[in-house]
């Protein structure tokens, strides 16, 4: 899907009151009217940083749906943090029934290291088990005083950048790869040339991309462990001139939690972010929760859930629902991880594993000669 254009959606009601939340939050959803009666079913959803408000509403909606369908009361608890940290928590023993993380690689790691998730997990649900998509944008101070318009402006010496740490945050890895892809496109003119150009031309473009992304990270003063922490750093603490952010975080900030202070800037090209979901087979089979866990993730694809997704500024994948949200998101040319980086496994190994490109960038930044 080269240079795919993300369509335009509209906003609706929102329920968030504050962004100032801790790194890990438990959200309990009990069907209204049950009083203090104990739930018959309990699920734990381990999710990435910015989805707290989204799943609070989705969980309540699913609890209603499940009670109506089965007569059973379900309680859904949430664990939130950087996507990489959440994956490691499950590997280390967090008994999550489902994971709803920022990128496929984090779920693949759980599957490979623990065997708790079947290797075919991405084939079990539509759209490669991604119930919505998003992209990466910029959040700037109101009035855009530094006149930040595109990725090149993030390398200027007068601009301070805020982004989370790619070692712990899935959103940060999307940010990093979006910048890298932009640099490649700038050098080659067309990302399709990655497959059509000579090895020498591609290598030269990759070296230029390394220098470009290094220049951006030389402007980064704070790297939080997760996307929500980075948003708090930018908005609550007032640090930085630009935040590289999930689109939903940026829209939430501009429309509900700081529109008088910040505004959104769409880059000329970005990455198509596809956050996936999966049942943790080893946990649900042990706890006897497979039926409700599978129904919970299938529910995310229903029109009701897709509308909730749209209201929380994530882009629904249901075309009919997407048409109901036709006036809030700006179109943007996008590329995918598969097209530019050869998939998440290759991107992770080359860029984010120990000794990879990101470590080399940070080693250069730490060097006294730079």
XYZ file of C-alpha atoms in Angstrom:
370
model
C 0.000 0.000 0.000
C 2.651 2.546 -1.082
C 1.931 6.120 -0.076
C -1.484 5.089 1.168
C -3.674 7.989 2.190
C -5.325 7.783 5.568
C -8.924 8.861 5.232
C -10.681 11.571 7.214
C -12.806 10.835 10.258
C -14.790 12.946 12.698
C -14.837 13.238 16.437
C -17.599 12.664 18.926
C -18.069 12.720 22.659
C -15.089 12.196 24.913
C -14.844 11.273 28.572
C -11.247 12.031 29.536
C -10.701 14.541 32.318
C -6.930 14.476 32.680
C -3.746 13.201 31.081
C -1.837 13.176 34.362
C -1.920 9.439 35.027
C 0.707 7.057 36.341
C 2.625 4.525 34.288
C 0.415 1.601 35.293
C -3.299 1.973 35.928
C -5.921 -0.600 36.829
C -9.343 0.186 35.422
C -12.192 -1.905 36.762
C -15.373 -2.126 34.744
C -18.407 -3.713 36.374
C -21.799 -3.779 34.743
C -23.949 -1.021 36.289
C -26.614 -2.121 38.687
C -24.718 -5.094 40.057
C -23.976 -3.360 43.327
C -21.269 -5.153 45.284
C -21.931 -8.562 43.768
C -18.773 -10.335 42.699
C -18.247 -10.658 38.935
C -18.521 -14.138 37.500
C -15.682 -13.502 35.042
C -12.535 -11.374 35.306
C -10.163 -10.503 32.465
C -6.864 -8.621 32.459
C -5.956 -6.601 29.369
C -2.289 -5.570 29.176
C -2.238 -2.556 26.886
C 0.118 0.178 25.773
C 0.349 3.678 27.158
C -2.289 5.942 25.537
C -5.264 3.536 25.462
C -6.559 4.068 28.997
C -9.585 6.147 28.016
C -10.339 4.022 24.954
C -10.549 0.768 26.887
C -12.420 2.296 29.778
C -15.331 2.891 27.422
C -14.836 -0.278 25.386
C -14.769 -2.398 28.529
C -18.030 -0.947 29.813
C -19.650 -1.526 26.435
C -18.411 -5.109 26.257
C -19.583 -5.806 29.821
C -23.085 -4.752 28.782
C -22.881 -6.846 25.613
C -21.657 -9.957 27.457
C -24.272 -9.700 30.186
C -27.024 -9.394 27.604
C -25.689 -12.308 25.574
C -24.770 -14.748 28.362
C -26.237 -13.452 31.624
C -22.728 -13.338 33.090
C -21.170 -10.307 34.740
C -17.633 -9.589 33.511
C -15.011 -7.370 35.076
C -12.154 -6.166 32.899
C -8.982 -4.845 34.453
C -6.372 -2.819 32.605
C -2.600 -2.650 32.884
C -0.912 0.185 30.979
C 2.659 1.173 30.176
C 5.119 1.380 27.335
C 4.401 -1.428 24.852
C 7.841 -2.992 25.192
C 7.601 -2.878 28.976
C 4.170 -4.493 28.873
C 5.461 -7.306 26.677
C 8.288 -7.939 29.144
C 5.806 -7.913 32.032
C 3.801 -10.696 30.384
C 7.017 -12.615 29.672
C 7.954 -12.192 33.337
C 4.634 -13.571 34.549
C 1.894 -10.926 34.321
C -1.255 -13.038 33.936
C -2.910 -11.073 31.142
C -5.765 -12.788 29.329
C -5.317 -10.512 26.320
C -2.660 -8.112 25.110
C -3.474 -5.002 23.071
C -0.074 -3.574 22.250
C 1.427 -0.893 20.028
C 3.095 -3.135 17.464
C 3.170 -6.724 16.281
C 6.777 -7.322 17.281
C 5.962 -7.056 20.989
C 3.351 -9.808 20.688
C 5.718 -11.900 18.574
C 8.306 -11.665 21.356
C 5.831 -12.962 23.927
C 4.955 -15.835 21.604
C 8.583 -16.718 20.892
C 9.914 -16.478 24.436
C 7.049 -18.008 26.385
C 4.902 -20.077 24.039
C 1.890 -18.478 25.714
C 0.585 -17.105 22.399
C 0.194 -19.175 19.253
C 2.507 -18.211 16.411
C -0.503 -17.769 14.129
C -2.051 -15.139 16.404
C -2.137 -12.476 13.691
C -4.295 -14.687 11.444
C -7.083 -15.116 13.977
C -8.803 -11.737 13.560
C -9.458 -9.407 10.612
C -6.925 -6.881 9.359
C -4.015 -8.897 10.772
C -5.542 -8.609 14.252
C -5.456 -4.789 14.162
C -8.916 -3.364 14.994
C -7.831 0.196 14.171
C -4.915 2.127 12.679
C -3.192 5.394 13.482
C -0.193 7.449 12.403
C 2.534 9.707 13.806
C 2.174 13.502 13.913
C 3.650 16.568 15.633
C 2.246 18.503 18.569
C 3.567 22.078 18.832
C 2.971 25.115 21.029
C -0.073 27.235 20.171
C 0.652 29.485 17.218
C 3.569 27.229 16.210
C 6.177 29.823 17.266
C 9.075 27.760 15.852
C 7.224 27.320 12.520
C 7.583 23.546 12.548
C 6.075 22.146 9.349
C 7.854 18.877 8.561
C 10.480 16.392 9.742
C 13.378 18.571 8.577
C 12.438 21.219 11.134
C 13.058 18.732 13.953
C 16.788 18.813 13.197
C 17.145 22.590 13.637
C 19.391 23.714 16.528
C 16.681 26.040 17.881
C 14.113 23.225 18.220
C 13.824 20.948 21.261
C 12.117 17.611 20.611
C 10.202 15.338 22.988
C 9.733 11.636 22.159
C 9.611 8.487 24.304
C 12.419 5.939 24.437
C 12.291 3.337 21.614
C 13.743 0.759 24.005
C 10.564 0.769 26.101
C 7.856 2.460 24.036
C 6.155 1.067 20.955
C 4.996 4.552 20.031
C 8.613 5.718 20.104
C 9.580 2.986 17.671
C 6.836 4.164 15.313
C 8.183 7.732 15.731
C 11.730 6.669 14.929
C 10.761 4.642 11.866
C 8.503 7.416 10.585
C 11.471 9.821 10.656
C 13.750 7.255 9.032
C 11.258 6.578 6.242
C 10.862 10.283 5.585
C 14.626 10.646 5.233
C 14.767 7.758 2.768
C 11.967 9.270 0.715
C 13.737 12.618 0.701
C 16.925 11.022 -0.595
C 15.401 8.623 -3.120
C 12.403 10.688 -4.197
C 10.166 7.614 -4.094
C 10.227 4.805 -1.546
C 9.639 2.253 -4.292
C 13.243 2.926 -5.307
C 14.347 0.949 -2.258
C 13.679 -2.134 -4.397
C 14.568 -0.660 -7.759
C 17.805 1.204 -7.059
C 21.346 -0.111 -6.917
C 22.761 -1.372 -3.645
C 25.111 1.615 -3.623
C 22.252 4.122 -3.977
C 20.228 2.440 -1.241
C 23.220 2.290 1.089
C 23.891 5.980 0.528
C 20.263 6.787 1.320
C 20.396 4.654 4.483
C 23.507 6.511 5.628
C 21.729 9.819 5.053
C 18.765 8.528 7.049
C 21.083 7.563 9.912
C 22.496 11.106 10.003
C 19.007 12.596 9.796
C 17.548 10.576 12.666
C 20.714 11.175 14.700
C 20.187 14.917 14.184
C 16.624 14.644 15.500
C 17.703 12.723 18.595
C 20.427 15.292 19.240
C 17.506 17.683 19.839
C 15.728 15.336 22.302
C 16.123 16.477 25.897
C 13.724 14.070 27.641
C 12.895 10.464 26.726
C 10.098 9.054 28.853
C 9.438 5.319 28.977
C 6.007 5.604 27.335
C 3.945 7.788 25.025
C 1.637 9.129 27.757
C 4.609 10.138 29.862
C 6.031 12.044 26.900
C 2.702 13.817 26.409
C 2.708 14.821 30.061
C 6.284 16.072 29.742
C 5.326 18.267 26.806
C 1.974 19.562 28.070
C 2.095 19.414 31.852
C 5.801 20.197 32.340
C 6.081 22.545 29.363
C 9.293 20.951 28.071
C 10.183 21.081 24.375
C 9.005 22.814 21.219
C 7.560 19.740 19.510
C 6.264 16.359 20.618
C 6.420 13.460 18.160
C 3.164 11.730 19.023
C 0.484 9.221 18.232
C -2.224 11.027 16.293
C -4.840 10.134 18.908
C -2.722 11.666 21.686
C -2.223 14.841 19.674
C -5.923 15.163 18.845
C -6.865 14.493 22.450
C -4.500 17.223 23.593
C -5.620 19.815 21.056
C -9.341 19.166 21.407
C -9.720 18.486 25.096
C -6.670 19.060 27.249
C -4.788 22.041 26.026
C -6.203 23.359 22.798
C -5.412 26.829 24.030
C -1.760 25.867 24.433
C -0.938 23.356 21.689
C -1.830 22.504 18.118
C -1.340 19.612 15.708
C 0.943 19.650 12.671
C 0.705 16.910 10.025
C 4.040 16.003 8.401
C 4.201 15.542 4.638
C 4.647 11.801 5.042
C 4.344 9.452 8.008
C 3.993 5.792 8.868
C 0.855 3.668 8.958
C 0.733 2.464 12.566
C -1.164 -0.791 13.131
C -1.535 -1.683 16.834
C -2.549 -5.369 17.193
C -4.418 -7.468 19.745
C -4.124 -11.118 20.795
C -5.436 -13.671 23.268
C -2.749 -15.046 25.605
C -3.539 -18.718 25.029
C -1.558 -20.124 27.919
C -3.278 -17.836 30.411
C -6.878 -18.177 29.191
C -6.628 -21.955 28.974
C -5.289 -22.130 32.520
C -7.922 -19.731 33.874
C -10.827 -21.002 31.778
C -11.445 -17.595 30.208
C -10.861 -18.358 26.525
C -14.473 -17.907 25.399
C -14.883 -14.473 26.950
C -11.371 -13.351 25.964
C -11.948 -14.275 22.322
C -15.372 -12.614 22.367
C -13.815 -9.483 23.875
C -11.336 -9.086 21.022
C -13.940 -9.977 18.386
C -16.168 -7.286 19.889
C -13.561 -4.657 18.920
C -14.570 -5.165 15.277
C -18.301 -4.572 15.809
C -19.850 -1.282 14.641
C -20.500 -0.301 18.265
C -16.849 -0.744 19.245
C -15.594 0.826 16.024
C -17.612 3.953 16.831
C -16.047 4.079 20.289
C -12.639 3.744 18.633
C -13.436 6.691 16.358
C -14.650 8.812 19.262
C -11.325 8.292 20.961
C -9.422 9.523 17.900
C -8.211 6.158 16.634
C -9.021 5.406 12.987
C -11.649 2.652 12.571
C -10.956 -0.047 10.009
C -14.658 -0.607 9.289
C -15.249 1.494 6.140
C -18.890 2.171 6.949
C -18.050 3.412 10.441
C -15.104 5.393 9.101
C -17.521 7.313 6.891
C -19.393 8.404 10.008
C -16.162 10.081 11.155
C -15.436 12.206 8.116
C -14.323 15.573 9.439
C -11.562 15.355 12.024
C -8.477 13.545 10.740
C -6.286 15.084 8.083
C -5.232 12.859 5.178
C -1.533 12.032 5.115
C 0.642 9.972 2.774
C 1.893 6.897 4.607
C 4.234 3.959 4.199
C 4.270 0.674 6.095
C 6.930 -1.124 8.095
C 6.816 -3.975 5.586
C 7.400 -1.689 2.587
C 10.335 0.250 3.986
C 11.895 -1.948 6.675
C 11.019 -5.491 5.628
C 8.689 -6.152 8.574
C 8.918 -5.721 12.316
C 11.324 -8.574 13.005
C 13.915 -7.085 10.668
C 13.281 -3.521 11.849
C 13.647 -4.542 15.492
C 16.883 -6.425 14.890
C 18.504 -3.696 12.815
C 17.340 -0.655 14.741
C 16.266 -1.427 18.312
C 17.996 -4.565 19.556
C 21.110 -4.082 21.686
C 23.898 -2.848 19.458
C 21.470 -1.770 16.739
C 21.181 1.548 14.948
C 19.407 3.331 17.799
C 22.160 2.361 20.222
C 24.757 3.620 17.755
C 22.873 6.897 17.458
C 22.773 7.307 21.218
C 26.454 6.323 21.561
C 27.314 9.077 19.114
C 25.216 11.541 21.100
C 26.978 10.566 24.330
C 30.448 10.830 22.806
C 32.417 13.837 24.153
C 33.411 14.719 20.586
C 29.769 15.358 19.589
